[in-house]
Amino acid sequence: PDDVVAQRRQHSIQARAAAKAALVHQPVNERRVTLEGADGDALHGVVAGTQSETALVLVPALGGTSDMAELCGIARRAASQNIASIRYDQRGTGQSSGSASLMEPDGEVRDCGVVVRWARAHLKAKRVYVVGVSFGAAVAAAAAGRCEGVDGFVCISYPTDYLWFLTLPHAAGRWRGYADVAKPKLFVWGTRDQYAARHGALRWYATLPPPKDVVLFEGLDPKRGHVFHTVSLVAALSERVVAWVL
């Protein structure tokens, strides 16, 4: 019934807001920066931690920003392990200027390369891993293929199913090829993701070159199974991602 669907969606929204609020109030050394993107756009970023040999570049989902619960959680967990990170608003979202590419995220991928180079220069990182969520996961994978400065990547809720490709039909073929990169890679999915059906996602994952790892989570948001929407899920995700990087 519509009332049940609406109620579940509202509970998911409330839980996600609670997760963000809990993470925002955890003490961590953060500062805001502005970078010039690949096409001259101003990219708003948040740096957590200080200089470190390993750094993370955290890429939000489509329409998401640097305050996504998943990214905040990973940044704080990484900082506790002396790993610095920079998370940023993609072009055309949040406090970043410009407009999103959507059909072919070439601009976003080149922006990600800019942020990777910034992390190496300003965080003094010898290794840089790119971590993306949903649309941001495709950007992370593509950046790993195009940018020599990326040592590995993590794809959270990487879209692989027909429902996502119906949303962006012209990009479907290219998106499936982005992760075909012989660099260390970790894929994280929910077991009931509408944008990445479990069996189809794992069949596609099996075609990718090593080195690679995969982790499946139960209990993601009840509407789509695509979002880490509670404090406990974000904490578990953050722990797994940072442990893999280490």
PDB file of N, CA and C in Angstrom, residues 35-111:
ATOM      1  N   LEU A  35      39.164  24.126  -4.473  1.00  0.00           N
ATOM      2  CA  LEU A  35      40.089  23.751  -5.532  1.00  0.00           C
ATOM      3  C   LEU A  35      39.546  24.231  -6.868  1.00  0.00           C
ATOM      4  N   GLU A  36      40.436  24.459  -7.809  1.00  0.00           N
ATOM      5  CA  GLU A  36      40.000  24.770  -9.172  1.00  0.00           C
ATOM      6  C   GLU A  36      39.858  23.472  -9.948  1.00  0.00           C
ATOM      7  N   GLY A  37      38.634  23.195 -10.422  1.00  0.00           N
ATOM      8  CA  GLY A  37      38.374  21.964 -11.149  1.00  0.00           C
ATOM      9  C   GLY A  37      39.020  21.943 -12.519  1.00  0.00           C
ATOM     10  N   ALA A  38      38.843  20.837 -13.220  1.00  0.00           N
ATOM     11  CA  ALA A  38      39.491  20.636 -14.512  1.00  0.00           C
ATOM     12  C   ALA A  38      39.067  21.667 -15.548  1.00  0.00           C
ATOM     13  N   ASP A  39      37.842  22.182 -15.434  1.00  0.00           N
ATOM     14  CA  ASP A  39      37.343  23.175 -16.385  1.00  0.00           C
ATOM     15  C   ASP A  39      37.177  24.551 -15.764  1.00  0.00           C
ATOM     16  N   GLY A  40      37.865  24.780 -14.644  1.00  0.00           N
ATOM     17  CA  GLY A  40      37.840  26.087 -14.000  1.00  0.00           C
ATOM     18  C   GLY A  40      36.755  26.276 -12.964  1.00  0.00           C
ATOM     19  N   ASP A  41      35.933  25.238 -12.731  1.00  0.00           N
ATOM     20  CA  ASP A  41      34.900  25.352 -11.705  1.00  0.00           C
ATOM     21  C   ASP A  41      35.536  25.358 -10.321  1.00  0.00           C
ATOM     22  N   ALA A  42      34.853  25.996  -9.370  1.00  0.00           N
ATOM     23  CA  ALA A  42      35.304  25.985  -7.983  1.00  0.00           C
ATOM     24  C   ALA A  42      34.754  24.738  -7.302  1.00  0.00           C
ATOM     25  N   LEU A  43      35.628  23.873  -6.812  1.00  0.00           N
ATOM     26  CA  LEU A  43      35.225  22.652  -6.137  1.00  0.00           C
ATOM     27  C   LEU A  43      35.393  22.828  -4.632  1.00  0.00           C
ATOM     28  N   HIS A  44      34.284  22.691  -3.918  1.00  0.00           N
ATOM     29  CA  HIS A  44      34.316  22.810  -2.460  1.00  0.00           C
ATOM     30  C   HIS A  44      34.721  21.479  -1.857  1.00  0.00           C
ATOM     31  N   GLY A  45      35.707  21.494  -0.954  1.00  0.00           N
ATOM     32  CA  GLY A  45      36.167  20.267  -0.338  1.00  0.00           C
ATOM     33  C   GLY A  45      36.310  20.384   1.162  1.00  0.00           C
ATOM     34  N   VAL A  46      36.313  19.246   1.832  1.00  0.00           N
ATOM     35  CA  VAL A  46      36.534  19.178   3.276  1.00  0.00           C
ATOM     36  C   VAL A  46      37.672  18.195   3.518  1.00  0.00           C
ATOM     37  N   VAL A  47      38.721  18.655   4.165  1.00  0.00           N
ATOM     38  CA  VAL A  47      39.887  17.829   4.458  1.00  0.00           C
ATOM     39  C   VAL A  47      39.797  17.377   5.909  1.00  0.00           C
ATOM     40  N   ALA A  48      39.920  16.082   6.126  1.00  0.00           N
ATOM     41  CA  ALA A  48      39.933  15.513   7.475  1.00  0.00           C
ATOM     42  C   ALA A  48      41.314  14.936   7.738  1.00  0.00           C
ATOM     43  N   GLY A  49      41.851  15.239   8.893  1.00  0.00           N
ATOM     44  CA  GLY A  49      43.176  14.754   9.224  1.00  0.00           C
ATOM     45  C   GLY A  49      44.260  15.680   8.688  1.00  0.00           C
ATOM     46  N   THR A  50      45.492  15.244   8.862  1.00  0.00           N
ATOM     47  CA  THR A  50      46.631  16.046   8.406  1.00  0.00           C
ATOM     48  C   THR A  50      47.416  15.223   7.392  1.00  0.00           C
ATOM     49  N   GLN A  51      48.638  15.597   7.170  1.00  0.00           N
ATOM     50  CA  GLN A  51      49.444  14.909   6.168  1.00  0.00           C
ATOM     51  C   GLN A  51      49.654  13.440   6.549  1.00  0.00           C
ATOM     52  N   SER A  52      49.645  12.568   5.538  1.00  0.00           N
ATOM     53  CA  SER A  52      49.827  11.144   5.799  1.00  0.00           C
ATOM     54  C   SER A  52      50.345  10.457   4.545  1.00  0.00           C
ATOM     55  N   GLU A  53      50.986   9.306   4.715  1.00  0.00           N
ATOM     56  CA  GLU A  53      51.526   8.579   3.570  1.00  0.00           C
ATOM     57  C   GLU A  53      50.422   8.057   2.662  1.00  0.00           C
ATOM     58  N   THR A  54      49.271   7.717   3.266  1.00  0.00           N
ATOM     59  CA  THR A  54      48.120   7.258   2.507  1.00  0.00           C
ATOM     60  C   THR A  54      46.991   8.263   2.667  1.00  0.00           C
ATOM     61  N   ALA A  55      46.335   8.603   1.571  1.00  0.00           N
ATOM     62  CA  ALA A  55      45.214   9.544   1.619  1.00  0.00           C
ATOM     63  C   ALA A  55      44.049   8.991   0.819  1.00  0.00           C
ATOM     64  N   LEU A  56      42.856   9.426   1.189  1.00  0.00           N
ATOM     65  CA  LEU A  56      41.637   9.029   0.491  1.00  0.00           C
ATOM     66  C   LEU A  56      41.007  10.232  -0.184  1.00  0.00           C
ATOM     67  N   VAL A  57      40.525  10.028  -1.396  1.00  0.00           N
ATOM     68  CA  VAL A  57      39.689  11.011  -2.094  1.00  0.00           C
ATOM     69  C   VAL A  57      38.285  10.426  -2.120  1.00  0.00           C
ATOM     70  N   LEU A  58      37.324  11.123  -1.521  1.00  0.00           N
ATOM     71  CA  LEU A  58      35.970  10.607  -1.323  1.00  0.00           C
ATOM     72  C   LEU A  58      34.992  11.327  -2.243  1.00  0.00           C
ATOM     73  N   VAL A  59      34.299  10.542  -3.090  1.00  0.00           N
ATOM     74  CA  VAL A  59      33.469  11.092  -4.159  1.00  0.00           C
ATOM     75  C   VAL A  59      31.991  10.787  -3.880  1.00  0.00           C
ATOM     76  N   PRO A  60      31.130  11.807  -3.799  1.00  0.00           N
ATOM     77  CA  PRO A  60      29.720  11.568  -3.453  1.00  0.00           C
ATOM     78  C   PRO A  60      28.894  11.009  -4.602  1.00  0.00           C
ATOM     79  N   ALA A  61      27.688  10.586  -4.259  1.00  0.00           N
ATOM     80  CA  ALA A  61      26.734  10.060  -5.237  1.00  0.00           C
ATOM     81  C   ALA A  61      26.150  11.191  -6.073  1.00  0.00           C
ATOM     82  N   LEU A  62      25.366  10.829  -7.075  1.00  0.00           N
ATOM     83  CA  LEU A  62      24.706  11.802  -7.937  1.00  0.00           C
ATOM     84  C   LEU A  62      23.822  12.713  -7.094  1.00  0.00           C
ATOM     85  N   GLY A  63      24.078  14.010  -7.139  1.00  0.00           N
ATOM     86  CA  GLY A  63      23.313  14.960  -6.349  1.00  0.00           C
ATOM     87  C   GLY A  63      23.739  15.040  -4.906  1.00  0.00           C
ATOM     88  N   GLY A  64      24.646  14.147  -4.489  1.00  0.00           N
ATOM     89  CA  GLY A  64      25.132  14.172  -3.117  1.00  0.00           C
ATOM     90  C   GLY A  64      26.279  15.152  -2.959  1.00  0.00           C
ATOM     91  N   THR A  65      26.624  15.431  -1.724  1.00  0.00           N
ATOM     92  CA  THR A  65      27.688  16.387  -1.439  1.00  0.00           C
ATOM     93  C   THR A  65      28.657  15.789  -0.424  1.00  0.00           C
ATOM     94  N   SER A  66      29.599  16.611  -0.008  1.00  0.00           N
ATOM     95  CA  SER A  66      30.635  16.154   0.916  1.00  0.00           C
ATOM     96  C   SER A  66      30.091  15.818   2.299  1.00  0.00           C
ATOM     97  N   ASP A  67      28.832  16.131   2.579  1.00  0.00           N
ATOM     98  CA  ASP A  67      28.269  15.797   3.886  1.00  0.00           C
ATOM     99  C   ASP A  67      27.509  14.479   3.886  1.00  0.00           C
ATOM    100  N   MET A  68      27.626  13.677   2.810  1.00  0.00           N
ATOM    101  CA  MET A  68      26.999  12.353   2.808  1.00  0.00           C
ATOM    102  C   MET A  68      27.475  11.547   4.006  1.00  0.00           C
ATOM    103  N   ALA A  69      26.548  10.838   4.646  1.00  0.00           N
ATOM    104  CA  ALA A  69      26.888  10.079   5.848  1.00  0.00           C
ATOM    105  C   ALA A  69      28.005   9.081   5.578  1.00  0.00           C
ATOM    106  N   GLU A  70      27.931   8.398   4.425  1.00  0.00           N
ATOM    107  CA  GLU A  70      28.965   7.406   4.112  1.00  0.00           C
ATOM    108  C   GLU A  70      30.350   8.044   4.055  1.00  0.00           C
ATOM    109  N   LEU A  71      30.450   9.197   3.400  1.00  0.00           N
ATOM    110  CA  LEU A  71      31.745   9.850   3.251  1.00  0.00           C
ATOM    111  C   LEU A  71      32.245  10.404   4.580  1.00  0.00           C
ATOM    112  N   CYS A  72      31.338  11.006   5.362  1.00  0.00           N
ATOM    113  CA  CYS A  72      31.733  11.523   6.678  1.00  0.00           C
ATOM    114  C   CYS A  72      32.238  10.397   7.571  1.00  0.00           C
ATOM    115  N   GLY A  73      31.536   9.273   7.542  1.00  0.00           N
ATOM    116  CA  GLY A  73      31.945   8.147   8.372  1.00  0.00           C
ATOM    117  C   GLY A  73      33.304   7.609   7.994  1.00  0.00           C
ATOM    118  N   ILE A  74      33.539   7.452   6.692  1.00  0.00           N
ATOM    119  CA  ILE A  74      34.832   6.945   6.226  1.00  0.00           C
ATOM    120  C   ILE A  74      35.945   7.926   6.565  1.00  0.00           C
ATOM    121  N   ALA A  75      35.689   9.218   6.378  1.00  0.00           N
ATOM    122  CA  ALA A  75      36.701  10.235   6.672  1.00  0.00           C
ATOM    123  C   ALA A  75      37.098  10.201   8.141  1.00  0.00           C
ATOM    124  N   ARG A  76      36.123  10.075   9.030  1.00  0.00           N
ATOM    125  CA  ARG A  76      36.419  10.077  10.456  1.00  0.00           C
ATOM    126  C   ARG A  76      37.119   8.786  10.887  1.00  0.00           C
ATOM    127  N   ARG A  77      36.690   7.669  10.335  1.00  0.00           N
ATOM    128  CA  ARG A  77      37.361   6.403  10.642  1.00  0.00           C
ATOM    129  C   ARG A  77      38.806   6.436  10.145  1.00  0.00           C
ATOM    130  N   ALA A  78      39.000   6.961   8.927  1.00  0.00           N
ATOM    131  CA  ALA A  78      40.352   7.051   8.374  1.00  0.00           C
ATOM    132  C   ALA A  78      41.237   7.947   9.240  1.00  0.00           C
ATOM    133  N   ALA A  79      40.686   9.083   9.678  1.00  0.00           N
ATOM    134  CA  ALA A  79      41.465  10.007  10.505  1.00  0.00           C
ATOM    135  C   ALA A  79      41.907   9.333  11.800  1.00  0.00           C
ATOM    136  N   SER A  80      41.057   8.459  12.348  1.00  0.00           N
ATOM    137  CA  SER A  80      41.416   7.760  13.584  1.00  0.00           C
ATOM    138  C   SER A  80      42.568   6.787  13.369  1.00  0.00           C
ATOM    139  N   GLN A  81      42.804   6.423  12.101  1.00  0.00           N
ATOM    140  CA  GLN A  81      43.917   5.535  11.744  1.00  0.00           C
ATOM    141  C   GLN A  81      45.069   6.305  11.096  1.00  0.00           C
ATOM    142  N   ASN A  82      45.066   7.626  11.295  1.00  0.00           N
ATOM    143  CA  ASN A  82      46.110   8.502  10.752  1.00  0.00           C
ATOM    144  C   ASN A  82      46.160   8.488   9.225  1.00  0.00           C
ATOM    145  N   ILE A  83      44.998   8.373   8.612  1.00  0.00           N
ATOM    146  CA  ILE A  83      44.869   8.482   7.163  1.00  0.00           C
ATOM    147  C   ILE A  83      44.081   9.756   6.855  1.00  0.00           C
ATOM    148  N   ALA A  84      44.683  10.661   6.135  1.00  0.00           N
ATOM    149  CA  ALA A  84      44.003  11.908   5.776  1.00  0.00           C
ATOM    150  C   ALA A  84      43.057  11.669   4.594  1.00  0.00           C
ATOM    151  N   SER A  85      42.099  12.562   4.435  1.00  0.00           N
ATOM    152  CA  SER A  85      41.155  12.435   3.320  1.00  0.00           C
ATOM    153  C   SER A  85      40.664  13.802   2.889  1.00  0.00           C
ATOM    154  N   ILE A  86      40.191  13.839   1.651  1.00  0.00           N
ATOM    155  CA  ILE A  86      39.478  15.009   1.165  1.00  0.00           C
ATOM    156  C   ILE A  86      38.208  14.519   0.487  1.00  0.00           C
ATOM    157  N   ARG A  87      37.082  15.031   0.914  1.00  0.00           N
ATOM    158  CA  ARG A  87      35.804  14.748   0.277  1.00  0.00           C
ATOM    159  C   ARG A  87      35.297  16.057  -0.307  1.00  0.00           C
ATOM    160  N   TYR A  88      34.586  15.981  -1.411  1.00  0.00           N
ATOM    161  CA  TYR A  88      34.252  17.223  -2.101  1.00  0.00           C
ATOM    162  C   TYR A  88      32.883  17.140  -2.757  1.00  0.00           C
ATOM    163  N   ASP A  89      32.331  18.323  -3.016  1.00  0.00           N
ATOM    164  CA  ASP A  89      31.082  18.423  -3.776  1.00  0.00           C
ATOM    165  C   ASP A  89      31.438  18.345  -5.254  1.00  0.00           C
ATOM    166  N   GLN A  90      30.823  17.424  -5.982  1.00  0.00           N
ATOM    167  CA  GLN A  90      31.093  17.357  -7.410  1.00  0.00           C
ATOM    168  C   GLN A  90      30.558  18.601  -8.111  1.00  0.00           C
ATOM    169  N   ARG A  91      31.072  18.886  -9.280  1.00  0.00           N
ATOM    170  CA  ARG A  91      30.654  20.072 -10.034  1.00  0.00           C
ATOM    171  C   ARG A  91      29.131  20.126 -10.146  1.00  0.00           C
ATOM    172  N   GLY A  92      28.602  21.319  -9.913  1.00  0.00           N
ATOM    173  CA  GLY A  92      27.164  21.515 -10.040  1.00  0.00           C
ATOM    174  C   GLY A  92      26.346  21.048  -8.856  1.00  0.00           C
ATOM    175  N   THR A  93      26.994  20.642  -7.753  1.00  0.00           N
ATOM    176  CA  THR A  93      26.269  20.225  -6.561  1.00  0.00           C
ATOM    177  C   THR A  93      26.838  20.929  -5.336  1.00  0.00           C
ATOM    178  N   GLY A  94      26.010  21.056  -4.296  1.00  0.00           N
ATOM    179  CA  GLY A  94      26.469  21.672  -3.066  1.00  0.00           C
ATOM    180  C   GLY A  94      27.036  23.053  -3.282  1.00  0.00           C
ATOM    181  N   GLN A  95      28.252  23.262  -2.787  1.00  0.00           N
ATOM    182  CA  GLN A  95      28.899  24.567  -2.899  1.00  0.00           C
ATOM    183  C   GLN A  95      29.866  24.659  -4.079  1.00  0.00           C
ATOM    184  N   SER A  96      29.894  23.627  -4.918  1.00  0.00           N
ATOM    185  CA  SER A  96      30.756  23.660  -6.104  1.00  0.00           C
ATOM    186  C   SER A  96      30.003  24.269  -7.279  1.00  0.00           C
ATOM    187  N   SER A  97      30.725  24.990  -8.114  1.00  0.00           N
ATOM    188  CA  SER A  97      30.104  25.629  -9.272  1.00  0.00           C
ATOM    189  C   SER A  97      30.123  24.686 -10.476  1.00  0.00           C
ATOM    190  N   GLY A  98      29.599  25.151 -11.609  1.00  0.00           N
ATOM    191  CA  GLY A  98      29.568  24.345 -12.818  1.00  0.00           C
ATOM    192  C   GLY A  98      28.284  23.559 -12.938  1.00  0.00           C
ATOM    193  N   SER A  99      28.263  22.612 -13.859  1.00  0.00           N
ATOM    194  CA  SER A  99      27.073  21.776 -14.069  1.00  0.00           C
ATOM    195  C   SER A  99      27.499  20.327 -14.257  1.00  0.00           C
ATOM    196  N   ALA A 100      26.627  19.428 -13.857  1.00  0.00           N
ATOM    197  CA  ALA A 100      26.924  17.998 -13.928  1.00  0.00           C
ATOM    198  C   ALA A 100      26.880  17.503 -15.361  1.00  0.00           C
ATOM    199  N   SER A 101      27.706  16.480 -15.661  1.00  0.00           N
ATOM    200  CA  SER A 101      27.751  15.911 -17.011  1.00  0.00           C
ATOM    201  C   SER A 101      26.688  14.847 -17.214  1.00  0.00           C
ATOM    202  N   LEU A 102      26.481  13.995 -16.213  1.00  0.00           N
ATOM    203  CA  LEU A 102      25.463  12.950 -16.192  1.00  0.00           C
ATOM    204  C   LEU A 102      25.669  11.863 -17.240  1.00  0.00           C
ATOM    205  N   MET A 103      25.340  12.117 -18.504  1.00  0.00           N
ATOM    206  CA  MET A 103      25.375  11.064 -19.513  1.00  0.00           C
ATOM    207  C   MET A 103      26.771  10.468 -19.687  1.00  0.00           C
ATOM    208  N   GLU A 104      27.784  11.291 -19.664  1.00  0.00           N
ATOM    209  CA  GLU A 104      29.170  10.837 -19.758  1.00  0.00           C
ATOM    210  C   GLU A 104      29.969  11.694 -18.778  1.00  0.00           C
ATOM    211  N   PRO A 105      30.253  11.154 -17.590  1.00  0.00           N
ATOM    212  CA  PRO A 105      30.848  11.976 -16.535  1.00  0.00           C
ATOM    213  C   PRO A 105      32.325  12.282 -16.752  1.00  0.00           C
ATOM    214  N   ASP A 106      32.679  12.666 -17.964  1.00  0.00           N
ATOM    215  CA  ASP A 106      34.073  12.972 -18.254  1.00  0.00           C
ATOM    216  C   ASP A 106      34.581  14.122 -17.398  1.00  0.00           C
ATOM    217  N   GLY A 107      33.752  15.158 -17.256  1.00  0.00           N
ATOM    218  CA  GLY A 107      34.165  16.308 -16.451  1.00  0.00           C
ATOM    219  C   GLY A 107      34.396  15.935 -15.003  1.00  0.00           C
ATOM    220  N   GLU A 108      33.488  15.126 -14.449  1.00  0.00           N
ATOM    221  CA  GLU A 108      33.639  14.695 -13.062  1.00  0.00           C
ATOM    222  C   GLU A 108      34.886  13.843 -12.873  1.00  0.00           C
ATOM    223  N   VAL A 109      35.195  13.022 -13.860  1.00  0.00           N
ATOM    224  CA  VAL A 109      36.389  12.172 -13.768  1.00  0.00           C
ATOM    225  C   VAL A 109      37.653  13.033 -13.790  1.00  0.00           C
ATOM    226  N   ARG A 110      37.673  14.015 -14.666  1.00  0.00           N
ATOM    227  CA  ARG A 110      38.840  14.900 -14.717  1.00  0.00           C
ATOM    228  C   ARG A 110      38.959  15.734 -13.448  1.00  0.00           C
ATOM    229  N   ASP A 111      37.815  16.148 -12.881  1.00  0.00           N
ATOM    230  CA  ASP A 111      37.846  16.843 -11.591  1.00  0.00           C
ATOM    231  C   ASP A 111      38.445  15.941 -10.514  1.00  0.00           C
TER     232      ASP A 111
END
